């Protein structure tokens, strides 16, 4: 929103305060000023002139003018269609600055031209682009006078961030801003001039019926004998500086008063609208807007209708064409109304029209303003067009009143919340300047919240803390340390584990952590035959272009694998992220935090990758988190996993996920050269699982002995089965077995050679060769019982 | 007398003979030892002279032929011979070893230290790295680090944190609503109610989390982004406490003493609400691209927790109060990494993300 300092100065004397200071203090006390424009700074040397001669230039639309600028009569070549003899206009003389454009003596159509007749848009003081400015005749006496001395062209305009005014409906007009600045700089605030409406009590009232709950108050008045059609230049300049176009007087003054008091207004042609019905729109109602577009009115939004119940405006959003002001209009019905904020927002969003009015209504306007706005608009109108006659009493239908809010605080409360001593006098003065009703009663300060702050913004003690503190100045509050009892902040295991696991994967296993989205990428999954469920979808289509939420993490990582694979010959990626794994009995999301790892390599076999992944997963589970897990037979796993290369990650208590190789179908679809291993682990579960305690085991002081055995075993025998056979051979000197290797050659039909290593040691003596030999023969004998021979 | 003389003469002869032999051995040994050109030759010489049947060893029995009064002298001479030869052997051995090492060194081609090596360290996501650093600062200030769901109930996301039923944030234009009436959490505050119920009324908790807004993506807008939020609740917490805390905390995060200023803000969760600016840590307040030449960086919205939020979490606002703050974490990550486009963070692009290794 744009705020003109000239306008503010009508009510507050800001002399001696620089624009920079205003920006600084307003930023720190009220809202963010995003920009400052010094309007008129690049306009100079433009004077009042009168066209006294005009002749056509052959072969051109331009005219040759003689323009009287008081001390001189200038020859000017001008192309304006409205140039005519007798017209008083604005003339930029040679040497003038017209918004950065220097006027020089120039040849146009081969004729010397000594200046330029200016249009309002060229001077940056209006929106009219159709021709040069037409000054009223009385300015004929001012020929040669610099227009800057006649019109308020020099101004400082602040651009205020609309978002930072969301909670301040009172600041959506210059008068509210003036009140705020008067308080910040401790200056006097003058009252806003308005007609006393009670003077018209004797006149008949406009017939207003409010049938819609969305209308909080509807006030209206009528006037006639309107003769002036165009807004005076100073008014047009203000509208222009605040970002609005000047259209015609009646439309302009509704905008003008809205920019002053923050109350949106509407002017209906008084001959076309005589009664008002405020109702909810039914199905299939339409309206022709001022722009000539036919708009469907969303069912249920509030409309203003005439006596025949035909919509003449969409409340708070847009006026209709049929009831609008035209050049023929001589009588007017002014609407000054308040509508419920969310109803207006909904209508405005549905129609796709955000207007100056709708923006204000969305902020919850003060219904008390409607009367002031009518008194003000009639005053402004009569000042411009003195023959105007008010033809109705103040007509008002006021079904919704906000409750007057009363708050009691003590200076101690304010001071303790701010953390700095603030006196009762400071509190009282600040609140009074902001328009609050204040009375001191003993230690208490009793406060009545003004209607313009009471629609949603101020309702409790903490709001008063804010009012006092922000005007006092947050920069005047001294930082103060505070004491807390020293108690250890014991962190959750799941959280500390997260970093430790990430660190392990990224350092020891050369993997890259990626972050993704929660979406279930249906198209990608379908293309690569990845079957995965989605239990929850977005209600409406969205900007994300996706609708379902993922139920597992691996498919997302496979997508990332697919996007990255061509840049590398090995891709190791992982993510700890959340999925919706299902819905509970109440239909609410069952959310799980998962860890998924994808390891693809172009130089490794599926088997190598499987065991690499197994090592990674067991390492992080056992050595980092401390959960005793291993892989076991896996009954249920995703269909994109190879059914013969998959293992269930489980401990004695629970299972946490799987390790597997991609199903050949999916694997080939993703890439022909890569082999890919996948793991998906319920990280929330494993990171919070019962951890095995690390207890130091006794280590023998005597030299240990390592001996290898290579047995011929059936090729489908699991190591676990083999180990349990081996373990039948008990020995006091056996410290344990470890897996060494296995291999298979063509001549080993149905068999494979499996090598394990036994570690032998005694706690009280050095082993003798006899002891070792005895152990060796015992092991071989034990395995023979299972028909397993040493490899020859 | 003569006999005596003869005896003397013999003894004298024995003495001279012994002395000559010693000198002869020495004269033979030293040039040979010093001329030895390998450790093997040297070992052969050691055996030749000092071995069991060596020339020095063989002189030992002859000592008994030396007259008694001269035995001592000859003994000393013999020992001196032994020492001299073994010293010479040792000296030569050291010299030969050094030469051998030198030859070994010279026989090896110089290593090309400029040849690249594979560091074999992958990367953590820059968010993880910076989040850990930020969390460590809060942990050092006594905070518990919490976590929250991404799919939240409307109650937790909006009602419990005082977002009015008609607030625009609830519109589908801004929020991802789910079929079952839940939402993808729009801000980390969605976890406030649960956290205050779990840890309140006296607590210091930090809860980072992934949030979602129904926005079109561009270089500075994401629909999936990270925030870090914190709450502090106790008795008699004031705005001046909040300013103090924020200042100290930012000092830790940016490792610099930054000036901070509060401006009025408006959030439903807090009252009063503030926007906190800090002197731009990159230009020190002089104005640069990062701070859009303002000298200030808008870093975190914060405020005193709204009494309705406390009440809703079962904390008595008459007795306790506190403050809450949020860090636009992704912005911090972009500033720290120099990534110019927020979309990189969720892109899964290894080439972009691996640059950061596991440190920052």
Coordinates of N, CA and C in Angstrom, one line a residue, chain A residues 24 26-32 164 166-167 340-342 345 349 415-420 456-457 460-463 465-466 469-470 474-475 477-485 487-492 495 498-499 502-503 505-519 535-544 549-550 560 563-564 567-568 571-575 577-580 583 587-589 591 593, chain B residues 118 120-125 127-129 131-132 135 139 142-153 166-168 171-173 176-182 184 199 202-204 208 210 212 214-217 222-224 226 232-234 236-245 247 261-266 271-274 298 304-308 317-318 320-321 323 343 345-351 353-354 358:
Chain A
X24 N 12.6 4.6 9.4 CA 13.3 3.9 10.5 C 12.3 3.6 11.7
X26 N 9.0 3.9 11.8 CA 7.8 3.1 11.4 C 8.1 1.6 11.3
X27 N 9.3 1.4 10.7 CA 9.7 0.0 10.6 C 9.8 -0.7 11.9
X28 N 10.4 0.0 12.9 CA 10.6 -0.6 14.2 C 9.4 -0.6 15.1
X29 N 8.5 0.3 14.8 CA 7.3 0.3 15.7 C 6.0 -0.2 15.1
X30 N 5.9 -0.2 13.8 CA 4.6 -0.6 13.2 C 4.6 -1.6 12.1
X31 N 5.2 -1.3 11.0 CA 5.2 -2.2 9.9 C 6.3 -1.9 8.9
X32 N 6.5 -2.8 8.0 CA 7.7 -2.6 7.1 C 7.4 -1.7 5.9
X164 N 2.5 -7.0 6.2 CA 2.8 -6.6 7.6 C 1.7 -5.8 8.2
X166 N -1.5 -7.1 7.9 CA -2.6 -8.0 7.9 C -3.5 -7.9 9.2
X167 N -2.8 -7.6 10.3 CA -3.6 -7.6 11.6 C -4.0 -6.2 11.9
X340 N -18.3 -9.5 6.5 CA -17.5 -10.4 7.3 C -16.3 -10.9 6.4
X341 N -15.1 -10.8 7.1 CA -13.9 -10.9 6.3 C -13.8 -12.2 5.5
X342 N -14.1 -13.4 6.1 CA -13.8 -14.6 5.4 C -14.7 -14.8 4.2
X345 N -13.2 -12.9 1.5 CA -12.0 -13.5 1.0 C -12.4 -14.7 0.0
X349 N -11.4 -14.9 -3.9 CA -10.6 -16.0 -4.4 C -11.3 -16.8 -5.4
X415 N 5.7 -4.0 32.7 CA 7.1 -4.0 32.8 C 7.7 -5.4 32.9
X416 N 7.0 -6.3 33.6 CA 7.6 -7.6 33.8 C 7.6 -8.4 32.4
X417 N 6.6 -8.2 31.6 CA 6.6 -8.8 30.3 C 7.6 -8.3 29.4
X418 N 7.8 -6.9 29.5 CA 8.7 -6.3 28.6 C 10.2 -6.6 29.1
X419 N 10.3 -6.6 30.4 CA 11.6 -6.8 30.9 C 12.3 -5.5 31.2
X420 N 11.6 -4.4 31.1 CA 12.1 -3.1 31.4 C 11.1 -2.3 32.1
X456 N -10.2 -7.6 15.8 CA -9.5 -8.9 16.0 C -8.1 -8.7 16.6
X457 N -7.6 -7.5 16.5 CA -6.2 -7.3 16.8 C -6.0 -7.2 18.3
X460 N -6.6 -8.6 24.6 CA -6.1 -9.1 25.9 C -4.8 -8.4 26.4
X461 N -4.4 -8.7 27.6 CA -3.3 -8.0 28.2 C -2.0 -8.0 27.4
X462 N -1.8 -9.2 26.8 CA -0.6 -9.3 26.0 C -0.6 -8.4 24.8
X463 N -1.8 -8.1 24.3 CA -1.9 -7.1 23.2 C -1.5 -5.7 23.6
X465 N 0.7 -5.1 26.0 CA 2.1 -5.2 26.2 C 2.8 -4.8 24.8
X466 N 2.2 -5.4 23.7 CA 2.8 -5.1 22.4 C 2.6 -3.7 22.1
X469 N 5.1 -1.7 24.2 CA 6.5 -2.0 23.9 C 6.9 -1.5 22.5
X470 N 6.1 -1.6 21.5 CA 6.5 -1.3 20.2 C 6.7 0.3 20.1
X474 N 11.4 -1.3 20.6 CA 12.1 -2.6 21.0 C 13.6 -2.3 21.1
X475 N 14.1 -1.3 20.4 CA 15.5 -1.1 20.4 C 15.9 -0.4 21.8
X477 N 14.8 -1.6 24.6 CA 14.8 -2.7 25.6 C 16.1 -3.3 25.8
X478 N 16.7 -3.4 26.9 CA 18.0 -3.9 27.2 C 17.9 -5.5 27.2
X479 N 18.8 -6.2 26.5 CA 18.8 -7.6 26.6 C 19.1 -8.1 28.1
X480 N 18.4 -9.0 28.5 CA 18.7 -9.5 29.9 C 18.8 -11.0 29.9
X481 N 19.9 -11.5 30.5 CA 20.0 -13.0 30.6 C 19.0 -13.5 31.6
X482 N 18.7 -14.8 31.5 CA 17.8 -15.4 32.5 C 18.3 -16.7 33.0
X483 N 18.0 -17.0 34.2 CA 18.5 -18.2 34.9 C 17.6 -19.4 34.7
X484 N 18.2 -20.5 34.4 CA 17.4 -21.7 34.3 C 18.1 -22.7 35.3
X485 N 17.3 -23.6 35.9 CA 17.9 -24.6 36.7 C 18.8 -25.5 35.8
X487 N 19.8 -28.5 34.5 CA 19.5 -30.0 34.5 C 20.0 -30.5 33.1
X488 N 20.5 -31.7 33.1 CA 21.1 -32.2 31.9 C 20.0 -32.3 30.8
X489 N 20.2 -31.9 29.6 CA 19.3 -32.1 28.5 C 19.6 -33.4 27.8
X490 N 19.0 -34.4 28.3 CA 19.3 -35.8 27.7 C 18.6 -35.9 26.4
X491 N 19.4 -36.1 25.4 CA 18.8 -36.2 24.0 C 18.3 -37.6 23.7
X492 N 17.3 -37.6 22.8 CA 16.7 -38.9 22.4 C 17.7 -39.7 21.6
X495 N 17.5 -39.5 17.8 CA 18.0 -38.3 17.2 C 19.6 -38.4 17.1
X498 N 20.7 -40.7 14.4 CA 20.5 -40.2 13.1 C 21.8 -39.7 12.5
X499 N 22.5 -38.8 13.2 CA 23.7 -38.2 12.7 C 24.8 -39.2 12.6
X502 N 24.3 -41.4 9.6 CA 24.6 -40.6 8.4 C 26.1 -40.5 8.2
X503 N 26.8 -40.2 9.3 CA 28.2 -40.0 9.2 C 28.9 -41.3 8.8
X505 N 27.6 -43.8 7.0 CA 27.3 -44.1 5.6 C 28.1 -43.2 4.7
X506 N 28.2 -41.9 5.0 CA 28.9 -41.0 4.1 C 30.4 -41.1 4.2
X507 N 30.9 -41.5 5.3 CA 32.4 -41.6 5.4 C 32.9 -43.0 5.1
X508 N 32.4 -44.0 5.9 CA 33.0 -45.3 5.7 C 32.5 -46.0 4.3
X509 N 31.3 -45.7 3.9 CA 30.8 -46.3 2.8 C 30.6 -45.5 1.5
X510 N 31.2 -44.3 1.6 CA 31.2 -43.4 0.4 C 29.8 -43.2 -0.2
X511 N 28.9 -42.8 0.6 CA 27.5 -42.7 0.1 C 27.1 -41.2 0.2
X512 N 26.1 -40.8 -0.6 CA 25.6 -39.5 -0.6 C 24.2 -39.4 0.0
X513 N 24.1 -38.5 0.9 CA 22.8 -38.3 1.5 C 22.0 -37.4 0.6
X514 N 20.7 -37.8 0.3 CA 19.9 -36.9 -0.5 C 18.6 -36.6 0.3
X515 N 17.9 -35.5 -0.1 CA 16.6 -35.2 0.5 C 15.6 -35.2 -0.7
X516 N 14.4 -35.7 -0.4 CA 13.5 -35.8 -1.5 C 12.1 -35.2 -1.1
X517 N 11.1 -35.6 -1.8 CA 9.7 -35.1 -1.5 C 8.9 -36.3 -0.9
X518 N 7.8 -35.9 -0.3 CA 6.9 -37.0 0.2 C 6.0 -37.7 -0.8
X519 N 6.1 -37.2 -2.1 CA 5.2 -37.7 -3.1 C 5.5 -39.2 -3.5
X535 N -1.3 -44.7 0.6 CA -2.5 -44.8 1.4 C -3.2 -43.5 1.6
X536 N -2.6 -42.4 1.2 CA -3.2 -41.1 1.5 C -2.9 -40.1 0.3
X537 N -3.9 -39.4 -0.1 CA -3.7 -38.5 -1.2 C -4.1 -37.1 -0.8
X538 N -3.7 -36.2 -1.6 CA -4.1 -34.8 -1.4 C -5.5 -34.6 -1.8
X539 N -6.2 -33.7 -1.1 CA -7.6 -33.5 -1.3 C -7.9 -32.8 -2.6
X540 N -7.1 -31.8 -2.9 CA -7.2 -31.1 -4.1 C -6.0 -31.2 -5.0
X541 N -6.1 -30.9 -6.2 CA -4.9 -30.9 -7.1 C -4.1 -29.7 -6.6
X542 N -2.8 -29.8 -6.8 CA -1.9 -28.9 -6.2 C -0.9 -28.4 -7.1
X543 N -0.1 -27.4 -6.7 CA 1.0 -26.9 -7.5 C 2.1 -27.9 -7.6
X544 N 2.1 -28.9 -6.8 CA 3.2 -29.9 -6.8 C 3.1 -30.9 -8.0
X549 N 0.7 -39.7 -1.3 CA 1.9 -39.7 -0.5 C 2.6 -41.1 -0.5
X550 N 3.9 -41.1 -0.4 CA 4.6 -42.4 -0.5 C 4.4 -43.2 0.7
X560 N 15.8 -41.2 -7.8 CA 17.1 -40.5 -7.7 C 18.3 -41.2 -8.4
X563 N 18.0 -40.8 -12.0 CA 18.3 -39.5 -12.5 C 19.8 -39.2 -12.4
X564 N 20.6 -40.0 -11.6 CA 22.0 -39.7 -11.4 C 22.9 -40.7 -12.1
X567 N 25.7 -40.3 -14.8 CA 26.9 -39.4 -14.5 C 28.0 -40.2 -13.8
X568 N 27.7 -41.5 -13.4 CA 28.7 -42.2 -12.5 C 28.7 -43.7 -13.0
X571 N 26.6 -45.6 -7.8 CA 25.8 -44.7 -7.2 C 25.4 -45.3 -5.8
X572 N 25.8 -44.6 -4.7 CA 25.5 -45.0 -3.4 C 24.7 -43.9 -2.7
X573 N 23.4 -44.0 -2.5 CA 22.7 -42.9 -1.9 C 21.8 -43.4 -0.8
X574 N 21.4 -42.5 0.1 CA 20.5 -42.9 1.2 C 19.8 -41.6 1.6
X575 N 18.7 -41.9 2.3 CA 17.9 -40.8 2.9 C 17.2 -41.4 4.2
X577 N 13.9 -40.5 5.9 CA 12.7 -39.6 5.6 C 11.5 -40.3 6.1
X578 N 10.4 -39.6 5.9 CA 9.1 -40.1 6.5 C 8.2 -40.6 5.4
X579 N 7.4 -41.6 5.7 CA 6.4 -42.1 4.8 C 5.1 -42.3 5.6
X580 N 4.0 -42.5 4.8 CA 2.8 -42.8 5.4 C 2.5 -44.3 5.1
X583 N -3.1 -46.3 7.4 CA -4.0 -45.5 8.1 C -4.5 -46.3 9.4
X587 N -8.6 -43.6 10.7 CA -8.3 -43.0 9.4 C -7.2 -42.1 9.4
X588 N -6.4 -42.0 10.5 CA -5.3 -41.1 10.5 C -4.0 -41.7 10.0
X589 N -3.1 -40.9 9.5 CA -1.9 -41.5 8.9 C -1.0 -42.2 10.0
X591 N 2.5 -42.7 10.4 CA 3.7 -42.2 9.8 C 5.0 -42.9 10.3
X593 N 9.3 -43.2 10.2 CA 10.6 -42.6 9.7 C 11.5 -43.7 9.2
Chain B
X118 N 41.7 -41.2 -4.3 CA 40.3 -41.3 -4.0 C 40.0 -41.2 -2.5
X120 N 37.3 -41.3 -1.0 CA 36.3 -42.3 -0.6 C 35.4 -41.8 0.5
X121 N 35.1 -40.5 0.6 CA 34.1 -40.1 1.5 C 33.0 -39.5 0.7
X122 N 31.8 -40.0 1.0 CA 30.6 -39.5 0.3 C 30.2 -38.1 0.9
X123 N 29.0 -37.9 1.0 CA 28.6 -36.6 1.5 C 27.3 -36.7 2.4
X124 N 27.2 -35.8 3.3 CA 25.9 -35.7 4.0 C 25.2 -34.5 3.4
X125 N 23.9 -34.5 3.4 CA 23.2 -33.4 2.9 C 23.6 -32.1 3.6
X127 N 21.9 -29.7 4.6 CA 21.0 -29.5 5.7 C 21.4 -30.2 7.0
X128 N 21.8 -31.5 6.8 CA 22.1 -32.4 7.9 C 23.3 -31.8 8.7
X129 N 24.3 -31.3 7.9 CA 25.5 -30.8 8.5 C 25.3 -29.5 9.3
X131 N 22.3 -28.4 10.3 CA 21.4 -28.7 11.3 C 22.1 -29.2 12.6
X132 N 23.0 -30.1 12.4 CA 23.8 -30.6 13.5 C 24.5 -29.5 14.2
X135 N 21.9 -27.5 16.1 CA 21.5 -28.2 17.3 C 22.5 -28.3 18.4
X139 N 21.9 -27.5 22.2 CA 22.2 -28.5 23.2 C 23.1 -27.9 24.2
X142 N 21.3 -26.1 26.7 CA 20.4 -26.9 27.6 C 19.1 -27.3 26.9
X143 N 19.0 -27.3 25.6 CA 17.8 -27.6 24.9 C 17.7 -29.1 24.6
X144 N 16.5 -29.6 24.6 CA 16.2 -31.0 24.2 C 15.9 -30.8 22.7
X145 N 16.4 -31.7 21.9 CA 16.0 -31.7 20.4 C 14.9 -32.7 20.2
X146 N 13.8 -32.2 19.6 CA 12.6 -33.1 19.4 C 12.4 -33.2 17.9
X147 N 11.4 -33.9 17.6 CA 11.1 -34.3 16.2 C 9.6 -34.2 16.1
X148 N 9.0 -34.1 14.9 CA 7.6 -34.1 14.8 C 7.1 -34.8 13.5
X149 N 5.8 -35.1 13.5 CA 5.3 -35.7 12.3 C 5.2 -34.7 11.2
X150 N 5.1 -35.3 10.0 CA 4.9 -34.5 8.8 C 3.4 -34.4 8.5
X151 N 2.7 -35.5 8.7 CA 1.2 -35.4 8.5 C 0.6 -35.1 9.9
X152 N -0.1 -34.0 9.9 CA -0.6 -33.5 11.2 C -2.1 -33.4 11.1
X153 N -2.7 -33.4 12.3 CA -4.2 -33.1 12.4 C -4.4 -31.6 12.2
X166 N -10.9 -19.0 10.4 CA -11.1 -18.3 9.1 C -9.8 -17.8 8.5
X167 N -8.7 -18.2 9.1 CA -7.4 -17.6 8.7 C -7.0 -18.1 7.3
X168 N -6.5 -17.2 6.5 CA -6.2 -17.6 5.1 C -5.2 -18.7 5.0
X171 N -6.5 -22.0 3.9 CA -7.0 -22.2 2.5 C -6.2 -23.2 1.8
X172 N -6.9 -23.9 0.9 CA -6.2 -25.0 0.1 C -5.2 -24.4 -0.8
X173 N -5.2 -23.1 -1.1 CA -4.2 -22.4 -1.9 C -2.9 -22.4 -1.2
X176 N -1.5 -28.0 2.0 CA -1.8 -29.3 1.3 C -2.7 -30.1 2.3
X177 N -4.0 -30.0 1.9 CA -5.0 -30.8 2.7 C -5.0 -32.2 2.2
X178 N -5.2 -33.2 3.1 CA -5.2 -34.6 2.7 C -6.7 -35.1 2.7
X179 N -6.9 -36.2 2.0 CA -8.3 -36.7 1.9 C -8.9 -37.0 3.2
X180 N -8.1 -37.4 4.2 CA -8.7 -37.8 5.4 C -8.8 -36.7 6.4
X181 N -8.7 -35.4 5.9 CA -8.9 -34.3 6.8 C -7.6 -33.8 7.4
X182 N -6.5 -34.6 7.3 CA -5.3 -34.1 7.9 C -4.5 -33.2 6.9
X184 N -0.5 -31.8 5.5 CA 1.0 -31.8 5.6 C 1.4 -30.6 6.3
X199 N 6.8 -31.7 27.7 CA 7.9 -31.2 28.5 C 7.5 -30.0 29.4
X202 N 7.9 -26.0 32.3 CA 9.2 -25.4 32.2 C 10.0 -26.2 31.3
X203 N 10.4 -25.6 30.2 CA 11.1 -26.4 29.2 C 11.9 -25.5 28.2
X204 N 12.9 -26.1 27.6 CA 13.6 -25.5 26.5 C 13.7 -26.6 25.4
X208 N 13.3 -29.2 14.9 CA 13.5 -29.0 13.5 C 12.5 -29.9 12.8
X210 N 10.4 -30.8 8.7 CA 10.1 -30.5 7.3 C 8.7 -30.0 7.2
X212 N 5.5 -28.0 4.7 CA 4.9 -28.0 3.3 C 4.0 -26.9 3.1
X214 N 1.6 -25.3 -0.3 CA 1.1 -25.5 -1.7 C 1.6 -24.3 -2.5
X215 N 2.8 -24.3 -2.9 CA 3.4 -23.2 -3.7 C 4.0 -23.7 -5.0
X216 N 4.0 -22.8 -5.9 CA 4.7 -23.1 -7.2 C 6.2 -22.9 -6.9
X217 N 7.0 -23.8 -7.5 CA 8.4 -23.8 -7.2 C 9.1 -22.7 -8.1
X222 N 9.9 -23.2 -2.3 CA 9.8 -24.6 -2.3 C 8.5 -25.0 -1.7
X223 N 7.9 -26.1 -2.1 CA 6.7 -26.6 -1.4 C 7.1 -27.5 -0.2
X224 N 8.4 -27.9 -0.2 CA 8.9 -28.8 0.9 C 10.1 -28.2 1.4
X226 N 12.6 -26.9 5.2 CA 12.9 -27.1 6.6 C 12.8 -25.9 7.4
X232 N 10.8 -21.8 24.7 CA 11.3 -21.7 26.1 C 10.1 -21.2 26.9
X233 N 9.8 -22.1 27.9 CA 8.7 -21.7 28.8 C 9.2 -21.8 30.2
X234 N 8.9 -20.8 31.0 CA 9.2 -20.7 32.4 C 8.3 -19.7 33.1
X236 N 7.9 -15.8 34.5 CA 8.4 -14.5 34.3 C 9.5 -14.4 33.2
X237 N 9.2 -14.9 32.0 CA 10.0 -14.7 30.9 C 9.6 -13.4 30.2
X238 N 10.6 -12.5 29.8 CA 10.3 -11.2 29.3 C 10.8 -11.0 27.8
X239 N 10.4 -10.0 27.2 CA 10.9 -9.6 25.9 C 12.4 -9.4 25.9
X240 N 12.9 -8.8 27.0 CA 14.3 -8.6 27.1 C 15.1 -9.9 27.2
X241 N 14.5 -10.9 27.8 CA 15.1 -12.2 27.9 C 15.2 -12.8 26.4
X242 N 14.1 -12.6 25.7 CA 14.1 -13.1 24.3 C 15.2 -12.5 23.5
X243 N 15.3 -11.1 23.6 CA 16.4 -10.4 22.8 C 17.8 -11.0 23.2
X244 N 18.0 -11.1 24.5 CA 19.3 -11.6 25.0 C 19.5 -13.0 24.4
X245 N 18.5 -13.9 24.5 CA 18.7 -15.2 24.1 C 19.0 -15.3 22.6
X247 N 20.2 -13.1 20.6 CA 21.6 -12.5 20.3 C 22.6 -13.6 20.6
X261 N 17.9 -6.6 15.9 CA 16.8 -5.6 16.2 C 15.5 -6.3 16.0
X262 N 14.5 -5.9 16.8 CA 13.2 -6.5 16.6 C 12.3 -5.5 15.9
X263 N 11.5 -6.0 15.1 CA 10.4 -5.2 14.5 C 9.1 -5.9 14.8
X264 N 8.0 -5.2 14.7 CA 6.7 -5.8 15.0 C 6.4 -6.8 13.9
X265 N 5.9 -7.9 14.3 CA 5.5 -8.9 13.3 C 4.1 -9.4 13.7
X266 N 3.5 -10.3 12.9 CA 2.2 -10.8 13.3 C 2.1 -12.2 13.0
X271 N 2.2 -13.4 20.9 CA 1.7 -12.0 21.2 C 2.5 -11.5 22.3
X272 N 3.3 -10.4 22.2 CA 3.6 -9.8 20.9 C 4.5 -10.7 20.0
X273 N 4.4 -10.3 18.7 CA 5.2 -11.1 17.7 C 6.3 -10.1 17.1
X274 N 7.4 -10.7 16.8 CA 8.4 -9.9 16.2 C 9.0 -10.5 15.0
X298 N 16.8 -10.5 7.6 CA 15.6 -11.0 8.3 C 15.8 -12.4 8.6
X304 N 6.5 -13.8 22.1 CA 6.1 -14.3 23.3 C 4.9 -15.3 23.0
X305 N 5.0 -16.5 23.5 CA 3.9 -17.5 23.2 C 2.6 -17.0 23.6
X306 N 1.6 -17.1 22.7 CA 0.2 -16.6 22.9 C -0.4 -17.4 24.1
X307 N -1.1 -16.7 25.0 CA -1.7 -17.4 26.1 C -2.6 -18.6 25.7
X308 N -3.3 -18.4 24.5 CA -4.2 -19.5 24.0 C -3.4 -20.7 23.7
X317 N -1.3 -19.9 31.7 CA -0.7 -18.7 31.2 C -0.6 -17.6 32.3
X318 N -1.3 -17.8 33.4 CA -1.2 -16.8 34.5 C 0.1 -17.1 35.2
X320 N 2.8 -19.2 33.9 CA 4.0 -19.4 33.0 C 3.9 -18.6 31.7
X321 N 5.0 -18.3 31.2 CA 5.0 -17.7 29.9 C 6.3 -18.1 29.2
X323 N 8.8 -17.8 25.2 CA 8.9 -17.3 23.8 C 9.1 -18.5 22.9
X343 N 15.7 -25.1 -5.0 CA 15.3 -26.4 -5.5 C 16.4 -27.4 -5.5
X345 N 18.1 -28.3 -3.1 CA 18.1 -29.0 -1.8 C 17.3 -30.3 -1.9
X346 N 16.2 -30.3 -2.6 CA 15.4 -31.5 -2.7 C 15.6 -32.2 -4.1
X347 N 16.6 -31.8 -4.8 CA 16.8 -32.3 -6.2 C 17.3 -33.7 -6.3
X348 N 18.0 -34.1 -5.3 CA 18.7 -35.4 -5.4 C 19.8 -35.4 -6.3
X349 N 20.3 -34.3 -6.7 CA 21.4 -34.1 -7.7 C 22.7 -34.3 -7.0
X350 N 23.3 -35.5 -7.2 CA 24.5 -35.9 -6.4 C 25.7 -34.9 -6.8
X351 N 25.8 -34.5 -8.0 CA 26.8 -33.6 -8.4 C 26.8 -32.3 -7.6
X353 N 25.2 -31.9 -4.6 CA 25.2 -32.1 -3.2 C 26.4 -32.7 -2.6
X354 N 27.2 -33.5 -3.4 CA 28.4 -34.1 -2.9 C 29.5 -33.2 -2.6
X358 N 31.3 -34.0 4.4 CA 30.6 -34.1 5.7 C 31.0 -33.0 6.6

